[in-house]
Coordinates of C-alpha atoms in Angstrom, one line a residue:
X1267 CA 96.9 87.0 26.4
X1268 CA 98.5 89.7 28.2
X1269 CA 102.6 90.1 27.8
X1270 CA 105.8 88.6 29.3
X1271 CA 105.9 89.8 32.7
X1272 CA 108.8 90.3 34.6
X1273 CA 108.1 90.8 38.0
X1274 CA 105.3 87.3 37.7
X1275 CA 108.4 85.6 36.0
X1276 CA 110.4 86.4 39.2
X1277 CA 107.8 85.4 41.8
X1278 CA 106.6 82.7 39.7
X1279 CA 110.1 81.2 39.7
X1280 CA 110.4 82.2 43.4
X1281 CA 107.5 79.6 44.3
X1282 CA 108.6 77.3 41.6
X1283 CA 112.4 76.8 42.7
X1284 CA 111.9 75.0 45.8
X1285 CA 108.7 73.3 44.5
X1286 CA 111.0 72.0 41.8
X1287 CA 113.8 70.7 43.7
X1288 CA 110.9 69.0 46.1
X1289 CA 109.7 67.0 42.9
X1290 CA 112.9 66.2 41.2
X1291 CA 113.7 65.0 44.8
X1292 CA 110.6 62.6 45.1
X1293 CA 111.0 61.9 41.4
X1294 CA 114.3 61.3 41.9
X1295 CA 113.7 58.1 45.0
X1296 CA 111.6 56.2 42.3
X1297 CA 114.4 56.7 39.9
X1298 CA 116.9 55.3 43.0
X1299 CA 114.1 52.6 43.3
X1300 CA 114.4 51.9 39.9
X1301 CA 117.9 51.8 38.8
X1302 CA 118.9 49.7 42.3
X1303 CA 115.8 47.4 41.7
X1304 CA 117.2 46.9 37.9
X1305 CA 120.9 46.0 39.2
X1306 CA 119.6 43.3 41.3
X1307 CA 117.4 42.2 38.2
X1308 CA 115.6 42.5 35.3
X1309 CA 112.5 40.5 36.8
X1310 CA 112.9 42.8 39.9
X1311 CA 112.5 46.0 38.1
X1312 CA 109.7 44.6 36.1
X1313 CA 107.8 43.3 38.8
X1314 CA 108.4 47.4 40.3
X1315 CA 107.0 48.6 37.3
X1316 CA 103.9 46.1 37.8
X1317 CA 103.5 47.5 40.9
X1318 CA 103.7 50.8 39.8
X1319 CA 100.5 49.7 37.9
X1320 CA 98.4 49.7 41.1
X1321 CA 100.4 51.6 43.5
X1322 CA 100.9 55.1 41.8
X1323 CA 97.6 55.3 40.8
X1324 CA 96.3 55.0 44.7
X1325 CA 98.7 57.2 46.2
X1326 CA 98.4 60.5 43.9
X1327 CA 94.7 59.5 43.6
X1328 CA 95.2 60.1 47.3
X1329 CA 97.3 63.3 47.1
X1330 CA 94.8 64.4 44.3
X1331 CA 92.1 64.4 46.9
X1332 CA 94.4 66.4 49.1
X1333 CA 95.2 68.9 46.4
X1334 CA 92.1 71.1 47.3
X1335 CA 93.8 72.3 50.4
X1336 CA 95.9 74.2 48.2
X1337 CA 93.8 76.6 46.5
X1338 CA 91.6 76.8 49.6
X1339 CA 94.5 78.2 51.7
X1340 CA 95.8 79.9 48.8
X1341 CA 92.6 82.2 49.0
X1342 CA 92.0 82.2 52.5
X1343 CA 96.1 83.8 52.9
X1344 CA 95.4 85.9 49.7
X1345 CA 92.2 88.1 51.5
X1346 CA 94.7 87.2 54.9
X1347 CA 92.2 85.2 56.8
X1348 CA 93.8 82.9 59.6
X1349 CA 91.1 80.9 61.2
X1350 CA 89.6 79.0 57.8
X1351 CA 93.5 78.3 57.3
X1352 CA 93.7 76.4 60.2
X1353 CA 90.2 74.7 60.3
X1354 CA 90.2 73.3 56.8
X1355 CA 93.7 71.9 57.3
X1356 CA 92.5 69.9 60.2
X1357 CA 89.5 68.8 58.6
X1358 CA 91.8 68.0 55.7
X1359 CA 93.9 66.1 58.0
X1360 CA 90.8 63.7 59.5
X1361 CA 89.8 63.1 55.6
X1362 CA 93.6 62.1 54.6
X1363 CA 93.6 59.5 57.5
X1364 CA 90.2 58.3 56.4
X1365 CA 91.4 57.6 53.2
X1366 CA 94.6 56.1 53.9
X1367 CA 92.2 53.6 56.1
X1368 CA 90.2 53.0 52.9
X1369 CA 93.1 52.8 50.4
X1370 CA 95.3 50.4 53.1
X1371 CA 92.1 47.9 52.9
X1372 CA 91.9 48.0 49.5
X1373 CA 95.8 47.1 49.0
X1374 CA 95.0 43.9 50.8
X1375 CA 93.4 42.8 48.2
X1376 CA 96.0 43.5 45.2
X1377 CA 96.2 40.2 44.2
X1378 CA 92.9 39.7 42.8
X1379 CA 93.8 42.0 39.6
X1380 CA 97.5 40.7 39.9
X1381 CA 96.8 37.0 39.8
X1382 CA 94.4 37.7 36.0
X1383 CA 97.3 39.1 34.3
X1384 CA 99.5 36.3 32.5
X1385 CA 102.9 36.6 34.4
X1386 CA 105.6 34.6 35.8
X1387 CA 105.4 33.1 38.9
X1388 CA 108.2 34.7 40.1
X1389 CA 107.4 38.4 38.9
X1390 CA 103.7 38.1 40.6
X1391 CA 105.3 37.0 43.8
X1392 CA 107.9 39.8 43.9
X1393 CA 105.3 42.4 42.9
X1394 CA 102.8 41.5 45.6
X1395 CA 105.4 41.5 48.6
X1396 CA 105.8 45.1 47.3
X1397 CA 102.4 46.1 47.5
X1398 CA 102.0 44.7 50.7
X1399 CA 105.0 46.7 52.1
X1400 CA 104.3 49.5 50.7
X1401 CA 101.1 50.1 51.6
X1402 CA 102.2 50.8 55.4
X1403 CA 103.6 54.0 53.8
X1404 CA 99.9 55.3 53.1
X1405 CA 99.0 56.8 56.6
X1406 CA 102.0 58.7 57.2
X1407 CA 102.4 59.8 53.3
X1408 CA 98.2 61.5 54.0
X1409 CA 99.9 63.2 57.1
X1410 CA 102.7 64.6 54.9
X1411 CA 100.6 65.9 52.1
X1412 CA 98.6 67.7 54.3
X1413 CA 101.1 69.7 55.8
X1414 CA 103.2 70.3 52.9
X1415 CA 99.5 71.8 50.6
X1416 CA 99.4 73.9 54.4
X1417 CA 102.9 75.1 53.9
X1418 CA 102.5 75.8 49.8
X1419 CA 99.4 77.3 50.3
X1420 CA 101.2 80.1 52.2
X1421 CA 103.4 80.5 49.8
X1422 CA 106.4 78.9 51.6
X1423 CA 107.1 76.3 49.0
X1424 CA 110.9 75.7 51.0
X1425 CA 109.5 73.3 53.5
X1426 CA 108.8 70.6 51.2
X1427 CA 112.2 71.4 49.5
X1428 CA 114.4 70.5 53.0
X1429 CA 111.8 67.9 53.8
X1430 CA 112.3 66.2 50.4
X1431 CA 116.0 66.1 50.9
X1432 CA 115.3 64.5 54.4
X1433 CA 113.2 61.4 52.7
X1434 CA 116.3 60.5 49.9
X1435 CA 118.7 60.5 52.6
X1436 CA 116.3 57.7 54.4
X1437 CA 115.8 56.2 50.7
X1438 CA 119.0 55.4 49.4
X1439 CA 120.5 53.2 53.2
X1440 CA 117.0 52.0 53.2
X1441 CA 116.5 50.6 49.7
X1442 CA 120.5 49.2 49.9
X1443 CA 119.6 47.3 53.3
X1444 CA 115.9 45.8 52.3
X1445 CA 116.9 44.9 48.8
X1446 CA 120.7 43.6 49.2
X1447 CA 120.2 42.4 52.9
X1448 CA 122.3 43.9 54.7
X1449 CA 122.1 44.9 58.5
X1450 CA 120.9 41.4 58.7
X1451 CA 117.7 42.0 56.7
X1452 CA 116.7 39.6 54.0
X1453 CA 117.5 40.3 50.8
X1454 CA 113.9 41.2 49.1
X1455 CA 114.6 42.3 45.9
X1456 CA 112.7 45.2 44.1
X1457 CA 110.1 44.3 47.0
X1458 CA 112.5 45.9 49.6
X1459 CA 111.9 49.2 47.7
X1460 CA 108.1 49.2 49.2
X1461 CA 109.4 48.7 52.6
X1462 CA 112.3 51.8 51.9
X1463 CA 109.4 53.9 50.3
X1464 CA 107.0 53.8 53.4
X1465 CA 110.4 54.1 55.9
X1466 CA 110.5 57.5 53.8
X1467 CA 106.6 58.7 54.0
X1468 CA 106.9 58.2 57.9
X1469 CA 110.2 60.5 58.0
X1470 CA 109.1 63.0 55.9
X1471 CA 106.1 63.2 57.8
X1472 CA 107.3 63.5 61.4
X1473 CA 110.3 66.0 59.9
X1474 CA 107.3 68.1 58.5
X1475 CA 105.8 68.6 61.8
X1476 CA 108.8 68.9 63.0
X1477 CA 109.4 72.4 60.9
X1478 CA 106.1 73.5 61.0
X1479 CA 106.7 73.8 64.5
X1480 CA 109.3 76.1 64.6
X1481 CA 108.8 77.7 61.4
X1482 CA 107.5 81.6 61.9
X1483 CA 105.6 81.3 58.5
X1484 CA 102.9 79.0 60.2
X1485 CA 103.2 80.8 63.5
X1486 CA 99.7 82.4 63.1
X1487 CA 98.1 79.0 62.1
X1488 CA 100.0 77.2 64.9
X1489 CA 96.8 76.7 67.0
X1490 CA 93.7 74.8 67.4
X1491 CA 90.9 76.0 65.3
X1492 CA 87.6 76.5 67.4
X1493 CA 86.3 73.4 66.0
X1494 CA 88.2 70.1 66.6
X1495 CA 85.6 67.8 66.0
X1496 CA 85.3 66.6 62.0
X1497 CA 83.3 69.1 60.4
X1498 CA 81.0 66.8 57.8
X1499 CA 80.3 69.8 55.8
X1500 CA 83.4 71.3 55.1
X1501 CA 85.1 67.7 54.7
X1502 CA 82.4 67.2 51.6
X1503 CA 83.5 70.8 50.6
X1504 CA 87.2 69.7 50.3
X1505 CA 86.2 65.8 48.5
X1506 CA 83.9 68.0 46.1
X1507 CA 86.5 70.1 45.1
X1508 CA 88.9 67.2 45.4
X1509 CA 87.6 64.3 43.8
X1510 CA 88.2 65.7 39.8
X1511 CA 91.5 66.8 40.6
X1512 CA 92.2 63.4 41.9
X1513 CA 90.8 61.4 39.1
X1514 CA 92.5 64.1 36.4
X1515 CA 96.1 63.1 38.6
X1516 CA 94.1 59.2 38.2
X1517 CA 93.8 59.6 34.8
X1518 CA 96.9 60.9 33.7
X1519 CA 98.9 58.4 35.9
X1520 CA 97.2 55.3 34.9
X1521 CA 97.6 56.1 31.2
X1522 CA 101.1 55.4 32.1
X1523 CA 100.8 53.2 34.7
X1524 CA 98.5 50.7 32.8
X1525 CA 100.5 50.3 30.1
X1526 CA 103.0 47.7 31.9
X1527 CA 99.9 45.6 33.2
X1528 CA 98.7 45.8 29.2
X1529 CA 102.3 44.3 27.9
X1530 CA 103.0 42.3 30.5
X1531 CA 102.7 39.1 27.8
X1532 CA 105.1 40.9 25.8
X1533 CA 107.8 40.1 28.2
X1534 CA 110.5 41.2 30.8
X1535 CA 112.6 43.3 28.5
X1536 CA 109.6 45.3 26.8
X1537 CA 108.1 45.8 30.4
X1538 CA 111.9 47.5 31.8
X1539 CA 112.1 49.2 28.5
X1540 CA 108.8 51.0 28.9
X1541 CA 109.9 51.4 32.7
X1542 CA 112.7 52.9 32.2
X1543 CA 111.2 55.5 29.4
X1544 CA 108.3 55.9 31.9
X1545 CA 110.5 57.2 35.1
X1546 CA 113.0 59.4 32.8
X1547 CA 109.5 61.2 31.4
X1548 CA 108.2 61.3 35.0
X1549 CA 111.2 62.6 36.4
X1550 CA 111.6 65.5 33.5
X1551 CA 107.6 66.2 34.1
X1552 CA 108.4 67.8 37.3
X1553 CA 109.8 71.0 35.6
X1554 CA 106.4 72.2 34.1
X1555 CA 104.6 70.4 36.8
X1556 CA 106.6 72.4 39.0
X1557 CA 105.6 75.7 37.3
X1558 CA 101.6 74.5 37.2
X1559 CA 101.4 73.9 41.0
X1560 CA 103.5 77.5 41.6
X1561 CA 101.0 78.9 39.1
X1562 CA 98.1 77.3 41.4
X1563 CA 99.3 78.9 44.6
X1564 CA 100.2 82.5 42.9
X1565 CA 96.7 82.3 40.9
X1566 CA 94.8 81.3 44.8
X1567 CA 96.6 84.4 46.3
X1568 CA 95.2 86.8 43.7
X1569 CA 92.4 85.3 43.7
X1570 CA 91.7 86.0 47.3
X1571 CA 93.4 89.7 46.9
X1572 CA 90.6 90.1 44.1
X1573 CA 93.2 91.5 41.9
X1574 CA 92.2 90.1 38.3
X1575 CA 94.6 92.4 36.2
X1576 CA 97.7 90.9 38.0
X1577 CA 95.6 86.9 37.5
X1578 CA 95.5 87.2 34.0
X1579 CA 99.2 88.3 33.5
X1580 CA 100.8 85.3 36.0
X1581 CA 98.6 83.1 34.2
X1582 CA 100.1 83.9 30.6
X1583 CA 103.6 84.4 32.0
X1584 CA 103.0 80.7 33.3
X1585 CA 102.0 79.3 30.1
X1586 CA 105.1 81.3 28.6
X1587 CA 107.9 79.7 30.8
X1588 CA 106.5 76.4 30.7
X1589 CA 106.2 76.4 27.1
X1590 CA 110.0 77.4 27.1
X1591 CA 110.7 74.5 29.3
X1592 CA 109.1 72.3 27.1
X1593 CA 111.4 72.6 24.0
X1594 CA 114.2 72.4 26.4
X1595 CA 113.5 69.1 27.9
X1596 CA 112.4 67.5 24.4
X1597 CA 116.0 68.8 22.6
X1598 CA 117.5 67.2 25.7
X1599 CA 115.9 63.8 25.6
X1600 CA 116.4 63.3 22.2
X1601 CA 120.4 63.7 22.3
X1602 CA 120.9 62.1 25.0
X1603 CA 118.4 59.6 25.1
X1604 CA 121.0 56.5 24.7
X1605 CA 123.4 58.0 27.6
X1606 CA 119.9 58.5 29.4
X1607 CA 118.4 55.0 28.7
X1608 CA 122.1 52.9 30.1
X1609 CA 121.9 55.0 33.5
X1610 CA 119.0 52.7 34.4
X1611 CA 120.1 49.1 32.8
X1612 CA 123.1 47.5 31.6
X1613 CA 121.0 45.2 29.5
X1614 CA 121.3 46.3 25.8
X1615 CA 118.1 45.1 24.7
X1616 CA 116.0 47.0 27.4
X1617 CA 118.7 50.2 26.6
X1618 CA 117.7 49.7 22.4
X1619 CA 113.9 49.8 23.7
X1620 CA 114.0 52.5 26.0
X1621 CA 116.1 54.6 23.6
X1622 CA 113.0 54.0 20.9
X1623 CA 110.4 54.9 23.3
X1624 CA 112.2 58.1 24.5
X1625 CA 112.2 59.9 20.7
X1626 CA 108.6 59.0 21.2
X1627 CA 108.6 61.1 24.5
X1628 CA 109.8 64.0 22.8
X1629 CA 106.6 64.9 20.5
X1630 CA 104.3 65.4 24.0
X1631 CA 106.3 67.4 25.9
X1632 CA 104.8 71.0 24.9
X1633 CA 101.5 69.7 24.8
X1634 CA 102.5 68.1 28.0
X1635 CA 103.2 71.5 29.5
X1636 CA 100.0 73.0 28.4
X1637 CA 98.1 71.2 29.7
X1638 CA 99.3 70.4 33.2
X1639 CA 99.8 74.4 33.6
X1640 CA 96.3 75.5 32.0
X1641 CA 94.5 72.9 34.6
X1642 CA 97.2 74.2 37.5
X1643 CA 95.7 77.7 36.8
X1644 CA 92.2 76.5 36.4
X1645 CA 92.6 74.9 40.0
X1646 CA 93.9 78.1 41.5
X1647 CA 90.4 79.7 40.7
X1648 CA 89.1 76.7 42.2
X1649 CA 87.6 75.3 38.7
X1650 CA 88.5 71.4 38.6
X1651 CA 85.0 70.2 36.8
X1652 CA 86.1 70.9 33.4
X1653 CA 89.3 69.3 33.6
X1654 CA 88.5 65.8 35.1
X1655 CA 85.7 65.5 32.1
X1656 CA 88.7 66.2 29.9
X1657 CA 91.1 64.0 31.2
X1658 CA 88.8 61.3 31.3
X1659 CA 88.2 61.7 27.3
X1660 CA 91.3 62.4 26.2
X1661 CA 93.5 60.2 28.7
X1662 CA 91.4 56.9 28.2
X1663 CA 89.3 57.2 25.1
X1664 CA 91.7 58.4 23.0
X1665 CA 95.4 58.1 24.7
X1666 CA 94.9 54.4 26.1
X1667 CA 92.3 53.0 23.9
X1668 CA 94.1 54.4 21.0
X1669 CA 97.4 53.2 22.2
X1670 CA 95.7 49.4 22.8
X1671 CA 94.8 50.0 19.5
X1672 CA 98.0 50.9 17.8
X1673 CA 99.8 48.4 20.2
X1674 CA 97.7 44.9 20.8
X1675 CA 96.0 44.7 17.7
X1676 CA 96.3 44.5 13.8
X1677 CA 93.2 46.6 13.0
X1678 CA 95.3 49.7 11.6
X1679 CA 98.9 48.6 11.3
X1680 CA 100.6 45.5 12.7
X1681 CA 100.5 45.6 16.4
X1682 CA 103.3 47.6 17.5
X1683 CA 103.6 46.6 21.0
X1684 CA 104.8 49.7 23.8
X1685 CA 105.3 52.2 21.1
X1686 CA 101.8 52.1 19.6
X1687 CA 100.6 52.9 23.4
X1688 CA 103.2 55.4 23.5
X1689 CA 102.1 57.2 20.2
X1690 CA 98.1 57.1 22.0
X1691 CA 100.0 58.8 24.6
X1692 CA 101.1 61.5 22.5
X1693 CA 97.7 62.1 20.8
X1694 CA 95.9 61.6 24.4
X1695 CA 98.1 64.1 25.6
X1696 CA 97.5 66.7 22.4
X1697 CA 94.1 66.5 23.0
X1698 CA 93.9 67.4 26.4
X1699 CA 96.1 70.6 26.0
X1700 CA 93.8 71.7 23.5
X1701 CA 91.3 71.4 25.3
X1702 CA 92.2 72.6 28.2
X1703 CA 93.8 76.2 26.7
X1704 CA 90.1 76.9 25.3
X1705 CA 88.8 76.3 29.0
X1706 CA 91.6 78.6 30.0
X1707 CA 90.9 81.2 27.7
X1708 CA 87.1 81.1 28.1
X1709 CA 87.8 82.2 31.9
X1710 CA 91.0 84.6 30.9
X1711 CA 87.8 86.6 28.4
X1712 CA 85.4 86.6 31.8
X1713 CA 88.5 88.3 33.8
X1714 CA 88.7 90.4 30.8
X1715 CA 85.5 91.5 30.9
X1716 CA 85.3 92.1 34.9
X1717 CA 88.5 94.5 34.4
X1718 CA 86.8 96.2 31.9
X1719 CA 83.8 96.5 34.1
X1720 CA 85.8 97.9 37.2
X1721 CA 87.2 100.1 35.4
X1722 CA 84.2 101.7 33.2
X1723 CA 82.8 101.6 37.7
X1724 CA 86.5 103.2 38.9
X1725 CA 86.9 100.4 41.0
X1726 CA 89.6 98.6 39.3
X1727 CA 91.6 95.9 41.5

């Protein structure tokens, strides 16, 4: 690895700030979601985090897809081509509303996997009228990510920054009228939080295209492409490149997600206690995660300017700042865990669990960081093979399967219940950064090698 730079540092944290204050944002309305969900109930926030179960996974495997915009504008505004910017984000566009169509029809039947898990009555009926809500949101939340993996792939990562603030202005009124019932709405419950969450998708959407009109940073993309009709080949170019980051996202997010749907049995308080744990990490996640998709839009642009000396230093100064941000969030959880754990329930037992599971949270979070910014840099260059093979073993295999281990079952140690799952997580996660830095550095020694080579040729980028 190359040193510490400081000019990477400062246009690293230039792309990261707004990127940053866009995901604590989003992050941020499930935590709203959440915490007013959990004040109406116990049964209402657990039948949110059932939902979570089926509904996260859909919508980032969605975004996942979506992803591959990114990098592909990235290099396209790196070797300042306009055309190919504008063509693949329509082409992007027609596959996001494809998949929305596909994803919407496959809501509609959430309750066949919902009615085989052993649950109350009452928590199944509450966690369906979510889903069913909620899954309105899909078309407009396609439209959104579109635009907004246009905007960062340009390198104006303020965009979804304001339009972020736009959707928790429309969450909070939204989520107080639908689950309270006020305005003359029925009082729904934690289900009212899926009608609140697709109200958001559609503003954010229309205030996106909104700003991208009158933004001068899209002012030379603001025009049709010479081809409006879907392209079939370029579409399959974008779900190629798309489909492992999606089912890495997939991977990742049902490790977490499934773990509600696997304790379920376990009861009401376990389920908010993990809940609660879960959206704190989540929420916290977005700093490195905020650094690996800034790392993904600097690493496209000099990919595209061909200028492999300046890669290989923003790709170490990445790893370097996340890596600080890591120790940082874990010393944070771990003080404040309690204080942390009674923002989301007044319940003590579900505050005693939560605070457990959080100390558990703090052993993950630098391999945590490695890992999201090492794949973050690998998609940059536009390599996503390597890392949906090793999510896939290292999320499922050995973080879930592990975890069921550890947590259902008496075959090493008495079953331990949501912190054996969470102690799979930490050794799922472990893996997969370990992994993932010897991809890394495999491709850091070929950019190594092609400086050497441009410069033993005098044509050094």
């Amino acid at each position: 690895m190359v040193p510490f730079s400081r000019f990477e540092a400062k246009t690293l944290l230039k792309l990261t700030g707004p990127i940053m204050l866009a995901q604590l944002t989003q992050t941020m309305m499930y935590f709203v979601d959440t915490v007013m969900a959990g004040r109406f109930s116990a049964t209402d926030m657990a039948a949110l985090a059932v939902a979570s179960g089926l509904w996260l996974p859909v919508v980032l495997t969605l975004q996942g897809l979506l992803l591959a915009l990114t990098p592909i504008v990235a290099q396209y505004y790196g070797s300042r081509q306009t055309e190919p910017v504008s063509h693949f984000t329509l082409q992007s566009l027609y596959l996001g509303m494809l998949l929305a169509g596909l994803l919407f029809i496959l809501m509609l039947f959430a309750d066949i996997p919902i009615g085989m898990l052993n649950m109350e009555p009452e928590l199944r009926d509450k966690t369906l009228q979510y889903l069913y809500y909620v899954s309105w949101g899909l078309f407009p939340a396609a439209g959104y990510i579109v635009i907004r993996n246009l905007f960062e792939g340009i390198g104006n990562t303020k965009a979804s920054m304001w339009i972020s603030f736009v959707g928790i202005l429309v969450n909070i009124p939204a989520n107080y009228i639908f689950i309270y019932g006020k305005l003359g709405m029925p009082a729904l419950g934690g289900a009212g939080c899926g009608i609140a969450t697709s109200l958001v998708f559609l503003a954010m959407f229309v205030a996106m295209l909104i700003y991208g009109w009158y933004s001068r940073t899209t002012r030379p993309y603001r025009h049709w492409p010479k081809q409006l009709s879907a392209n079939i080949k370029d579409i399959w170019y974008i779900v190629c490149l798309g489909t492992p980051i999606a089912f890495s996202i997939f991977f990742e997010v049902t490790l977490f997600a499934c773990i509600p749907l696997a304790i379920v049995h376990l009861g009401p308080i376990v389920v908010a206690g993990h809940q609660v744990a879960n959206n704190y990490s989540a929420l916290v996640f977005m700093l490195p995660l905020s650094f690996g998709l800034a790392t993904t839009i600097r690493v496209g642009h000099l990919v595209g300017q061909q200028n492999n000396r300046e890669l290989k230093t923003a790709i170490s100064t990445a790893l370097c700042m996340a890596i600080f941000m890591s120790f940082f969030i874990a010393c944070f959880t771990f003080f404040m865990r309690t204080y942390v754990a009674s923002l989301y329930s007044t319940n003590p037992a579900v505050i005693a669990m939560a605070s457990s599971l959080l100390i558990l949270a703090c052993f993950y979070q630098l391999s945590d960081a490695i890992q999201v910014v090492s794949a973050c840099a690998l998609r940059g260059m536009k390599i996503t093979k390597p890392v949906f093979y090793i999510t896939l073993f290292a999320y499922w295999p050995i973080g879930f399967g592990l975890g069921a281990v550890l947590g259902l079952t008496d075959w090493l140690v008495q079953p331990m219940g949501a912190h054996g799952f969470w102690i799979g997580i930490i050794i799922g996660l472990s893996t997969a950064a370990i992994m993932l830095a010897v991809i890394l550095r495999k491709h850091i020694k070929r950019i190594d090698n092609e400086i050497a080579h441009a410069a033993n040729t005098g044509s050094l980028g």
